[in-house]
PDB file of C-alpha atoms in Angstrom:
ATOM      1  CA  TYR A   1     107.243 112.535  79.863  1.00 89.00           C
ATOM      2  CA  CYS A   2     104.871 114.828  81.796  1.00 91.00           C
ATOM      3  CA  VAL A   3     107.595 116.017  84.175  1.00 93.00           C
ATOM      4  CA  ALA A   4     109.905 116.807  81.250  1.00 94.00           C
ATOM      5  CA  GLU A   5     107.122 118.684  79.455  1.00 92.00           C
ATOM      6  CA  MET A   6     106.361 120.675  82.602  1.00 91.00           C
ATOM      7  CA  ALA A   7     110.061 121.560  82.934  1.00 93.00           C
ATOM      8  CA  LYS A   8     110.167 122.725  79.293  1.00 93.00           C
ATOM      9  CA  LYS A   9     106.975 124.750  79.738  1.00 91.00           C
ATOM     10  CA  ASN A  10     108.466 126.282  82.892  1.00 91.00           C
ATOM     11  CA  LEU A  11     111.556 127.429  80.954  1.00 93.00           C
ATOM     12  CA  ILE A  12     109.689 128.653  77.866  1.00 94.00           C
ATOM     13  CA  GLU A  13     107.258 130.740  79.920  1.00 91.00           C
ATOM     14  CA  GLY A  14     110.055 132.117  82.088  1.00 91.00           C
ATOM     15  CA  SER A  15     108.327 130.772  85.163  1.00 88.00           C
ATOM     16  CA  LEU A  16     110.172 130.699  88.454  1.00 85.00           C
ATOM     17  CA  LEU A  17     108.742 127.350  89.570  1.00 93.00           C
ATOM     18  CA  ASN A  18     111.058 124.948  91.341  1.00 96.00           C
ATOM     19  CA  LEU A  19     110.238 121.341  90.455  1.00 96.00           C
ATOM     20  CA  TYR A  20     110.642 118.513  92.954  1.00 97.00           C
ATOM     21  CA  PHE A  21     109.838 114.839  93.489  1.00 96.00           C
ATOM     22  CA  TRP A  22     108.494 113.716  96.890  1.00 97.00           C
ATOM     23  CA  ARG A  23     108.913 110.351  98.611  1.00 96.00           C
ATOM     24  CA  SER A  24     108.098 109.490 102.219  1.00 93.00           C
ATOM     25  CA  THR A  25     109.981 107.054 104.419  1.00 93.00           C
ATOM     26  CA  ASP A  26     107.264 104.447 103.781  1.00 91.00           C
ATOM     27  CA  LYS A  27     107.893 104.744  99.993  1.00 92.00           C
ATOM     28  CA  SER A  28     104.758 106.762  99.178  1.00 93.00           C
ATOM     29  CA  GLU A  29     105.525 109.224  96.413  1.00 94.00           C
ATOM     30  CA  VAL A  30     104.181 112.151  94.443  1.00 96.00           C
ATOM     31  CA  ASP A  31     105.613 112.569  90.957  1.00 95.00           C
ATOM     32  CA  LEU A  32     105.886 116.353  90.790  1.00 97.00           C
ATOM     33  CA  ILE A  33     105.832 119.215  93.262  1.00 97.00           C
ATOM     34  CA  ALA A  34     105.812 122.653  91.608  1.00 96.00           C
ATOM     35  CA  LYS A  35     106.814 125.360  94.074  1.00 97.00           C
ATOM     36  CA  GLY A  36     106.395 129.008  93.169  1.00 94.00           C
ATOM     37  CA  THR A  37     107.068 132.068  95.286  1.00 92.00           C
ATOM     38  CA  GLU A  38     103.581 131.888  96.784  1.00 93.00           C
ATOM     39  CA  THR A  39     102.220 128.591  95.455  1.00 94.00           C
ATOM     40  CA  LEU A  40     102.743 124.896  95.942  1.00 96.00           C
ATOM     41  CA  LYS A  41     101.072 122.365  93.656  1.00 96.00           C
ATOM     42  CA  ALA A  42     101.400 118.601  93.631  1.00 97.00           C
ATOM     43  CA  TYR A  43     100.808 116.225  90.707  1.00 96.00           C
ATOM     44  CA  GLU A  44     100.580 112.463  90.465  1.00 94.00           C
ATOM     45  CA  PHE A  45     100.774 110.888  87.007  1.00 93.00           C
ATOM     46  CA  LYS A  46      98.691 107.743  86.537  1.00 90.00           C
ATOM     47  CA  TRP A  47      98.890 106.242  83.066  1.00 86.00           C
ATOM     48  CA  SER A  48      97.412 102.802  83.674  1.00 83.00           C
ATOM     49  CA  ASN A  49      95.700 102.759  87.088  1.00 74.00           C
ATOM     50  CA  PRO A  50      94.223 106.106  88.143  1.00 71.00           C
ATOM     51  CA  GLN A  51      92.506 104.406  91.106  1.00 73.00           C
ATOM     52  CA  SER A  52      95.817 103.836  92.936  1.00 72.00           C
ATOM     53  CA  LYS A  53      96.350 107.006  94.995  1.00 80.00           C
ATOM     54  CA  LYS A  54      98.500 105.884  97.942  1.00 83.00           C
ATOM     55  CA  GLY A  55     101.147 108.551  97.377  1.00 90.00           C
ATOM     56  CA  ALA A  56      98.592 111.307  96.936  1.00 93.00           C
ATOM     57  CA  LYS A  57      96.739 110.361 100.125  1.00 93.00           C
ATOM     58  CA  SER A  58      99.954 110.236 102.130  1.00 93.00           C
ATOM     59  CA  PHE A  59     101.042 113.662 100.832  1.00 95.00           C
ATOM     60  CA  ILE A  60      97.619 115.220 101.521  1.00 95.00           C
ATOM     61  CA  ASN A  61      97.546 113.799 105.058  1.00 95.00           C
ATOM     62  CA  ARG A  62     101.007 115.160 105.793  1.00 94.00           C
ATOM     63  CA  TYR A  63     100.877 118.605 104.130  1.00 95.00           C
ATOM     64  CA  HIS A  64      97.152 119.326 103.614  1.00 96.00           C
ATOM     65  CA  ILE A  65      97.798 120.269  99.985  1.00 96.00           C
ATOM     66  CA  PRO A  66      95.643 118.732  97.237  1.00 96.00           C
ATOM     67  CA  VAL A  67      97.270 116.490  94.658  1.00 96.00           C
ATOM     68  CA  GLU A  68      96.070 116.728  91.069  1.00 95.00           C
ATOM     69  CA  ILE A  69      95.873 113.307  89.432  1.00 93.00           C
ATOM     70  CA  VAL A  70      96.952 113.525  85.778  1.00 93.00           C
ATOM     71  CA  THR A  71      95.826 110.594  83.617  1.00 91.00           C
ATOM     72  CA  ARG A  72      96.211 109.601  79.979  1.00 89.00           C
ATOM     73  CA  ASP A  73      92.910 111.412  79.357  1.00 90.00           C
ATOM     74  CA  THR A  74      93.987 114.692  80.972  1.00 91.00           C
ATOM     75  CA  PHE A  75      97.732 114.954  80.377  1.00 90.00           C
ATOM     76  CA  LEU A  76      97.395 117.124  77.252  1.00 89.00           C
ATOM     77  CA  THR A  77      95.651 119.868  79.214  1.00 88.00           C
ATOM     78  CA  PHE A  78      98.397 119.546  81.841  1.00 84.00           C
ATOM     79  CA  VAL A  79     101.345 119.993  79.478  1.00 81.00           C
ATOM     80  CA  TYR A  80      99.774 122.552  77.142  1.00 79.00           C
TER      81      TYR A  80
END
């Protein structure tokens, strides 16, 4: 849901963000990478267990880019 809402927001605002999913060879993953011309942001969506951050830690260790954790309590501010 959050990825689809971000894609819709991207189109409505005329943003030039490219949206990606990231997975490492050890199956760690980050749900959304939003790449702009000069920006790169990463998002992990945690609906039921926000404490589990394996994918985020792996991504941060590899690319040194922070990962924003979006939870059921914060997803509305993310999509709107």
